[in-house]
CSV table of C-alpha atoms in Angstrom, one decimal:
chain,number,residue,atom,x,y,z
A,3,MET,CA,116.5,34.2,146.5
A,4,LEU,CA,113.7,32.2,148.1
A,5,CYS,CA,112.3,35.2,149.8
A,6,ILE,CA,112.4,37.2,146.5
A,7,ASN,CA,110.6,34.4,144.6
A,8,GLN,CA,108.0,34.1,147.3
A,9,ASN,CA,107.4,37.8,147.2
A,10,ILE,CA,107.1,37.9,143.4
A,11,GLY,CA,104.5,35.2,143.8
A,12,SER,CA,102.7,37.2,146.4
A,13,LEU,CA,102.6,40.3,144.2
A,14,SER,CA,101.3,38.2,141.3
A,15,ALA,CA,98.6,36.8,143.5
A,16,LEU,CA,97.5,40.3,144.5
A,17,LEU,CA,97.4,41.3,140.8
A,18,LEU,CA,95.4,38.3,139.9
A,19,PHE,CA,92.9,39.1,142.7
A,20,ALA,CA,92.6,42.8,141.9
A,21,ALA,CA,92.6,42.8,138.1
A,22,PRO,CA,89.0,41.5,137.6
A,23,LEU,CA,87.8,43.6,140.4
A,24,CYS,CA,89.2,46.8,138.8
A,25,VAL,CA,87.8,46.0,135.4
A,26,THR,CA,84.4,45.2,136.8
A,27,ALA,CA,84.5,48.4,138.9
A,28,GLU,CA,85.5,50.6,136.0
A,29,GLU,CA,82.6,49.3,134.0
A,30,SER,CA,80.0,49.4,136.7
A,31,ALA,CA,81.4,51.5,139.5
A,32,GLU,CA,78.2,53.5,140.0
A,33,HIS,CA,76.3,50.3,140.8
A,34,TRP,CA,78.4,49.2,143.7
A,35,LEU,CA,80.6,52.1,144.9
A,36,ASP,CA,78.1,54.9,144.6
A,37,ARG,CA,74.9,53.1,145.4
A,38,THR,CA,75.4,52.7,149.1
A,39,THR,CA,72.1,54.2,150.3
A,40,LEU,CA,69.9,51.7,152.2
A,41,TYR,CA,67.1,54.1,153.1
A,42,ALA,CA,66.1,57.7,152.2
A,43,SER,CA,63.1,59.8,153.0
A,44,ASP,CA,62.2,63.5,153.2
A,45,ASP,CA,59.7,62.8,156.0
A,46,GLY,CA,60.3,62.2,159.7
A,47,TRP,CA,63.4,62.5,161.8
A,48,PHE,CA,65.3,59.6,160.2
A,49,GLN,CA,66.1,60.7,156.7
A,50,GLN,CA,68.9,58.6,155.2
A,51,LEU,CA,71.0,55.5,156.0
A,52,ASP,CA,74.2,54.7,154.0
A,53,LEU,CA,76.9,52.1,154.1
A,54,SER,CA,80.4,53.2,154.8
A,55,GLY,CA,83.8,51.5,154.8
A,56,ARG,CA,87.1,50.8,153.2
A,57,LEU,CA,89.1,47.7,152.0
A,58,GLN,CA,92.9,47.9,151.6
A,59,LEU,CA,95.0,45.1,150.4
A,60,ASP,CA,98.9,45.2,150.4
A,61,ALA,CA,101.7,43.1,149.1
A,62,SER,CA,105.1,44.2,150.4
A,63,TYR,CA,108.7,43.2,150.3
A,64,THR,CA,111.5,44.7,152.5
A,65,HIS,CA,115.2,44.0,152.0
A,66,ALA,CA,117.6,45.6,154.5
A,67,ASP,CA,121.1,45.1,155.9
A,68,GLU,CA,119.4,43.8,159.0
A,69,GLY,CA,117.0,41.3,157.4
A,70,ASP,CA,114.2,40.7,154.9
A,71,TYR,CA,110.4,40.7,155.2
A,72,ASP,CA,107.6,40.0,152.8
A,73,ASP,CA,103.8,39.6,153.2
A,74,VAL,CA,100.4,39.9,151.6
A,75,ASP,CA,97.8,41.2,154.0
A,76,PHE,CA,94.6,43.1,154.4
A,77,ARG,CA,96.0,46.5,155.6
A,78,ARG,CA,92.5,47.7,156.7
A,79,PHE,CA,88.9,46.6,156.6
A,80,ARG,CA,86.3,48.9,158.0
A,81,PHE,CA,82.6,48.7,157.7
A,82,GLY,CA,79.7,50.6,159.2
A,83,PHE,CA,76.8,53.0,158.6
A,84,LYS,CA,76.2,56.7,158.3
A,85,ALA,CA,72.8,58.3,159.1
A,86,ALA,CA,71.4,61.7,158.3
A,87,LEU,CA,68.8,63.0,160.7
A,88,ALA,CA,66.4,65.9,160.8
A,89,GLY,CA,67.8,69.3,161.8
A,90,ASP,CA,71.2,68.7,160.2
A,91,TRP,CA,72.1,66.1,162.7
A,92,VAL,CA,74.2,63.1,161.6
A,93,ALA,CA,75.6,59.9,163.2
A,94,GLN,CA,78.2,57.4,162.2
A,95,LEU,CA,79.1,53.9,163.5
A,96,GLU,CA,82.1,52.1,161.9
A,97,GLY,CA,84.2,49.2,163.1
A,98,ASP,CA,87.7,48.0,162.3
A,99,PHE,CA,87.9,44.3,161.4
A,100,ASP,CA,90.8,41.8,160.9
A,101,LEU,CA,90.5,39.9,157.6
A,102,ASN,CA,93.9,38.3,158.0
A,103,PHE,CA,92.5,36.2,160.9
A,104,ASP,CA,96.0,36.4,162.6
A,105,GLY,CA,94.6,37.7,165.9
A,106,ASP,CA,92.3,36.4,168.6
A,107,GLN,CA,89.2,38.2,167.2
A,108,PHE,CA,87.7,39.3,163.9
A,109,TYR,CA,86.5,42.5,165.5
A,110,LYS,CA,89.3,44.9,166.5
A,111,ARG,CA,87.7,48.2,167.6
A,112,LEU,CA,85.4,51.1,166.9
A,113,THR,CA,86.8,53.8,164.7
A,114,ASP,CA,84.1,56.5,163.9
A,115,ALA,CA,81.3,56.3,166.5
A,116,TYR,CA,79.9,59.8,166.9
A,117,VAL,CA,76.9,62.0,166.6
A,118,GLY,CA,77.3,65.4,164.9
A,119,TRP,CA,75.7,68.5,163.7
A,120,GLN,CA,76.5,69.7,160.1
A,121,PRO,CA,74.4,72.6,159.0
A,122,GLU,CA,74.9,73.8,155.4
A,123,GLY,CA,77.5,76.5,155.4
A,124,GLY,CA,78.2,76.1,159.2
A,125,PRO,CA,80.6,74.2,161.3
A,126,ASP,CA,81.0,70.4,161.4
A,127,VAL,CA,80.6,69.5,165.1
A,128,ARG,CA,81.3,65.9,166.3
A,129,LEU,CA,80.9,64.4,169.7
A,130,LEU,CA,82.2,61.0,170.9
A,131,LYS,CA,84.7,58.9,169.0
A,132,HIS,CA,86.2,60.3,165.8
A,133,SER,CA,89.5,61.0,164.0
A,134,ALA,CA,91.9,63.5,165.6
A,135,GLY,CA,93.9,64.4,162.5
A,136,PHE,CA,97.0,66.6,162.4
A,137,THR,CA,100.2,66.8,160.4
A,138,LEU,CA,100.0,66.6,156.6
A,139,ASP,CA,99.4,62.8,156.3
A,140,GLY,CA,97.8,62.5,159.8
A,141,ALA,CA,95.0,64.8,158.7
A,142,THR,CA,94.6,62.9,155.4
A,143,SER,CA,92.3,59.9,155.5
A,144,SER,CA,94.0,56.6,154.5
A,145,LYS,CA,91.3,56.5,151.7
A,146,LYS,CA,93.0,59.5,150.0
A,147,LEU,CA,96.7,59.1,150.6
A,148,LEU,CA,98.9,59.7,147.6
A,149,THR,CA,101.4,57.1,148.8
A,150,THR,CA,100.8,53.5,150.0
A,151,GLU,CA,101.8,54.5,153.6
A,152,ARG,CA,101.7,57.7,155.6
A,153,SER,CA,105.1,59.4,155.9
A,154,ASN,CA,107.3,58.6,158.8
A,155,LEU,CA,107.0,62.2,159.9
A,156,SER,CA,103.3,61.5,160.6
A,157,ASN,CA,104.2,58.2,162.2
A,158,ASN,CA,106.4,59.9,164.7
A,159,PHE,CA,104.5,63.2,165.4
A,160,TRP,CA,100.9,62.2,165.0
A,161,PHE,CA,99.0,59.9,167.4
A,162,ASN,CA,98.6,56.7,165.3
A,163,ALA,CA,95.6,55.4,167.2
A,164,GLU,CA,93.8,58.2,165.3
A,165,TYR,CA,90.3,57.7,166.8
A,166,PHE,CA,89.7,59.2,170.3
A,167,THR,CA,86.6,60.1,172.3
A,168,GLY,CA,86.1,63.8,172.4
A,169,VAL,CA,84.4,66.9,170.9
A,170,SER,CA,85.6,68.9,167.9
A,171,ALA,CA,84.4,71.5,165.4
A,172,LYS,CA,85.8,72.4,162.0
A,173,GLY,CA,84.7,74.7,159.2
A,174,THR,CA,85.6,77.6,156.9
A,175,ALA,CA,85.4,81.3,157.3
A,176,GLY,CA,85.1,83.5,154.2
A,177,ASN,CA,86.5,82.0,151.0
A,178,ALA,CA,90.0,81.2,152.3
A,179,TRP,CA,90.2,80.5,156.0
A,180,ASP,CA,89.6,77.1,157.6
A,181,TYR,CA,89.8,76.0,161.2
A,182,ARG,CA,89.5,73.1,163.6
A,183,VAL,CA,89.4,72.9,167.4
A,184,GLY,CA,89.1,69.7,169.5
A,185,PHE,CA,89.3,68.3,173.0
A,186,PHE,CA,90.0,64.6,173.3
A,187,SER,CA,90.5,61.9,176.0
A,188,SER,CA,93.9,60.3,175.5
A,189,ASP,CA,93.1,56.8,176.8
A,190,GLY,CA,93.3,53.8,174.5
A,191,ASN,CA,89.9,52.1,174.9
A,192,ASP,CA,88.8,50.2,171.8
A,193,GLU,CA,85.3,51.5,172.2
A,194,PHE,CA,84.5,54.7,174.1
A,195,SER,CA,86.8,56.4,176.6
A,196,GLU,CA,86.7,55.4,180.2
A,197,PHE,CA,88.7,58.5,181.1
A,198,ASN,CA,91.5,56.6,182.7
A,199,ALA,CA,94.2,58.7,181.2
A,200,SER,CA,94.5,62.5,180.6
A,201,PHE,CA,93.6,64.7,177.6
A,202,PHE,CA,94.9,66.5,174.5
A,203,THR,CA,93.8,69.5,172.6
A,204,LEU,CA,94.0,70.2,168.9
A,205,THR,CA,93.9,73.6,167.2
A,206,SER,CA,94.3,74.1,163.4
A,207,LEU,CA,94.2,77.2,161.3
A,208,GLY,CA,94.7,77.4,157.6
A,209,TYR,CA,94.5,79.8,154.7
A,210,ASN,CA,94.3,79.2,150.9
A,211,TRP,CA,95.9,81.7,148.5
A,212,ALA,CA,94.6,79.9,145.4
A,213,GLN,CA,92.5,82.8,144.2
A,214,GLN,CA,95.2,85.4,144.6
A,215,LEU,CA,97.9,83.2,143.0
A,216,GLN,CA,95.5,81.8,140.3
A,217,MET,CA,96.3,78.2,141.3
A,218,ASP,CA,94.1,75.2,141.9
A,219,GLN,CA,95.3,75.1,145.6
A,220,ALA,CA,97.8,77.2,147.6
A,221,SER,CA,97.0,76.4,151.2
A,222,VAL,CA,99.1,76.6,154.4
A,223,ARG,CA,97.9,75.1,157.6
A,224,VAL,CA,99.3,75.3,161.2
A,225,ASP,CA,98.4,72.5,163.6
A,226,TYR,CA,99.1,72.8,167.3
A,227,VAL,CA,98.6,70.0,169.8
A,228,TYR,CA,98.9,70.2,173.6
A,229,ASN,CA,99.1,66.7,175.1
A,230,ASP,CA,98.9,66.5,178.9
A,231,ARG,CA,101.5,63.9,180.0
A,232,ASP,CA,100.2,60.7,181.4
A,233,PRO,CA,101.8,57.2,181.4
A,234,ALA,CA,98.5,55.6,180.5
A,235,ALA,CA,97.9,57.8,177.4
A,236,ASN,CA,97.5,56.1,174.0
A,237,THR,CA,99.5,58.8,172.3
A,238,ALA,CA,103.1,59.6,171.5
A,239,ASP,CA,105.1,60.9,174.4
A,240,LEU,CA,105.0,64.4,173.1
A,241,SER,CA,103.7,67.3,175.1
A,242,HIS,CA,103.7,70.0,172.4
A,243,VAL,CA,103.4,69.3,168.6
A,244,VAL,CA,103.5,72.0,165.9
A,245,SER,CA,103.0,71.1,162.2
A,246,ILE,CA,103.2,73.6,159.3
A,247,SER,CA,101.9,71.9,156.2
A,248,SER,CA,101.1,73.2,152.8
A,249,LYS,CA,99.5,72.1,149.5
A,250,TRP,CA,100.4,73.7,146.2
A,251,GLU,CA,98.6,72.6,143.1
A,252,GLY,CA,98.4,74.0,139.6
A,253,GLY,CA,97.6,72.1,136.4
A,254,ARG,CA,99.3,68.8,136.3
A,255,TRP,CA,101.8,69.6,139.1
A,256,GLY,CA,101.5,69.5,142.8
A,257,LEU,CA,103.7,69.8,145.9
A,258,TRP,CA,102.7,69.0,149.5
A,259,THR,CA,105.0,69.7,152.4
A,260,ASP,CA,105.2,69.3,156.1
A,261,LEU,CA,107.5,70.8,158.7
A,262,ALA,CA,107.0,69.6,162.3
A,263,PHE,CA,108.5,70.2,165.8
A,264,ALA,CA,107.7,68.4,169.0
A,265,GLU,CA,108.7,68.5,172.7
A,266,GLY,CA,109.0,65.1,174.3
A,267,TYR,CA,108.4,63.9,177.8
A,268,PHE,CA,109.4,60.9,179.9
A,269,ASP,CA,112.2,59.2,177.9
A,270,GLN,CA,111.2,60.7,174.5
A,271,PRO,CA,113.7,63.4,173.2
A,272,ASP,CA,112.6,66.5,171.3
A,273,ILE,CA,112.3,65.8,167.6
A,274,TRP,CA,111.8,67.8,164.4
A,275,GLY,CA,111.3,66.8,160.8
A,276,MET,CA,110.3,67.7,157.3
A,277,THR,CA,108.6,66.1,154.3
A,278,LEU,CA,108.5,67.2,150.6
A,279,MET,CA,106.0,65.4,148.3
A,280,PRO,CA,105.9,66.5,144.7
A,281,PHE,CA,103.5,64.8,142.2
A,282,TYR,CA,102.6,65.0,138.6
A,283,GLN,CA,99.4,64.0,136.8
A,284,LEU,CA,100.2,62.0,133.6
A,285,GLY,CA,96.6,61.9,132.6
A,286,GLU,CA,93.1,61.6,134.1
A,287,ASN,CA,93.9,58.2,135.7
A,288,LEU,CA,97.7,58.1,136.2
A,289,GLN,CA,99.8,59.9,138.7
A,290,LEU,CA,103.5,59.9,139.6
A,291,VAL,CA,104.4,60.8,143.2
A,292,SER,CA,107.7,61.1,145.1
A,293,ARG,CA,108.6,61.9,148.6
A,294,ALA,CA,111.6,62.9,150.7
A,295,THR,CA,111.6,62.8,154.5
A,296,TYR,CA,114.1,63.9,157.1
A,297,LEU,CA,113.7,63.4,160.9
A,298,ASP,CA,116.1,64.4,163.6
A,299,SER,CA,116.0,63.6,167.3
A,300,ASP,CA,117.7,65.6,170.2
A,301,GLY,CA,118.9,62.4,171.8
A,302,PRO,CA,119.0,58.6,171.2
A,303,ASN,CA,115.9,56.5,170.5
A,304,GLY,CA,113.7,59.4,169.6
A,305,ILE,CA,112.5,58.2,166.1
A,306,GLY,CA,110.7,55.0,165.2
A,307,LEU,CA,110.5,53.2,161.8
A,308,GLY,CA,107.5,52.9,159.5
A,309,ASN,CA,105.0,50.0,159.3
A,310,TYR,CA,107.0,47.6,157.1
A,311,GLU,CA,110.5,48.7,158.2
A,312,LYS,CA,109.7,47.9,161.8
A,313,GLN,CA,108.9,44.3,160.8
A,314,VAL,CA,112.7,44.0,160.3
A,315,VAL,CA,114.0,46.3,163.0
A,316,THR,CA,111.8,47.1,166.1
A,317,GLY,CA,114.3,49.4,167.8
A,318,ARG,CA,114.5,53.2,167.6
A,319,GLY,CA,117.1,55.7,166.4
A,320,ASP,CA,118.0,59.3,166.2
A,321,LEU,CA,118.3,60.3,162.5
A,322,TYR,CA,116.0,59.1,159.7
A,323,LYS,CA,116.2,59.7,155.9
A,324,GLU,CA,113.8,58.4,153.3
A,325,ILE,CA,113.3,58.7,149.5
A,326,HIS,CA,110.1,57.4,147.9
A,327,ALA,CA,108.9,57.0,144.3
A,328,GLY,CA,105.5,55.7,143.4
A,329,ILE,CA,102.7,55.5,140.8
A,330,ASN,CA,99.0,55.7,141.3
A,331,TRP,CA,96.4,54.3,138.9
A,332,PHE,CA,92.9,55.7,139.6
A,333,PHE,CA,90.2,53.4,138.3
A,334,TYR,CA,87.4,55.5,139.9
A,335,GLY,CA,89.1,58.3,141.7
A,336,HIS,CA,90.3,57.6,145.2
A,337,LYS,CA,87.3,55.2,145.6
A,338,LEU,CA,89.1,52.6,143.6
A,339,LYS,CA,92.8,52.9,142.9
A,340,TRP,CA,96.0,50.9,142.5
A,341,GLN,CA,99.1,52.2,144.2
A,342,THR,CA,102.7,51.1,144.0
A,343,GLY,CA,105.7,52.6,145.7
A,344,LEU,CA,109.4,51.9,146.1
A,345,GLN,CA,111.1,53.4,149.2
A,346,TRP,CA,114.7,53.6,150.5
A,347,ALA,CA,115.2,54.5,154.2
A,348,GLU,CA,118.0,54.7,156.7
A,349,LEU,CA,117.8,55.1,160.5
A,350,ASP,CA,121.0,56.0,162.4
A,351,ASP,CA,121.3,54.7,166.0
A,352,VAL,CA,123.7,56.7,168.1
A,353,GLY,CA,122.8,54.6,171.1
A,354,ALA,CA,123.8,51.4,169.3
A,355,ASP,CA,121.0,49.5,170.9
A,356,GLY,CA,119.2,47.8,168.0
A,357,GLY,CA,117.7,50.7,166.1
A,358,ARG,CA,120.0,50.9,163.0
A,359,TYR,CA,118.2,50.3,159.7
A,360,ALA,CA,119.2,50.6,156.0
A,361,GLY,CA,117.1,49.1,153.3
A,362,TRP,CA,114.4,49.4,150.7
A,363,THR,CA,110.7,48.4,150.6
A,364,VAL,CA,108.4,47.9,147.6
A,365,VAL,CA,104.6,47.9,148.3
A,366,THR,CA,101.8,47.4,145.7
A,367,ALA,CA,98.3,48.0,147.1
A,368,LEU,CA,94.6,48.0,146.2
A,369,ARG,CA,92.5,50.7,147.8
A,370,VAL,CA,88.7,50.7,147.8
A,371,TYR,CA,86.2,52.7,149.8
A,372,TRP,CA,82.5,53.3,149.7
């Protein structure tokens, strides 16, 4: 009972903190969320400088057969700059910082730190450190997730470090095709790669049938990752990953899906999984979302738990099931939103070595980016 009361107090504190911010933002959002330009000029090689960043605040409570957990914390705080240069060149420098002050340092790492070339109607080419996104949620920025957390499919198939040193290009072809190719160093340096591990490649190809089907969106994308095995790699121990994701949207309804397969190496078994995420727009600012996830491992200890579940159980298992229901309140689109989700999850542990989990988690979260 004490934990529940403490958690209710934490949720109340988060509401009290966020409510005036949301009201202020709704009334004057253009003043502080859109006005991020520090410098702009049509002359010279340096043409524009903008602020960039995100602030994400969570209050969570987990109750499981194996134990309880509750906390209020800053999930992410990132801050930096974007620059537009002559000749369609761009640059971005953004850092990840710890506002919880529960570590040794306020500064954690660089996230985006790249130079790029982005001609109008051409490819988006990036060099140095940037996001290597694949799977449905792994390719979706945390700024624009429909749930408070990425699905556990992405947690297990994607490379959660996200930002790697490399080179990539993405773009569109015609009115319906989109593509991305990338080559990245797999080491885990907090700044730029020192090339003390191996590499992985990323290839994505998608097609949108929206025009033919007269829908807002009807896209299917295939992601393929080859990850050269290396014990020093800051990636999941998966040598081949295939994700087939889709987004179907029409009117108020939407359905996003993901089906993934991966071949493990070292002690990681092969795994496969699927996610279904339907959602419904109640109005301009209110959205209902649900999600079902199923993951299966070809052997013991192939599947890990999500962010808050693993605060209770740190072990791994072989069969994972999840049901999620949530609501999103958009004060200023994805730039300022309030998200709340209730999730039930179960992880079987055939190895009986500390991976079993069965419980539910509620998270309420404030999301802001600029």
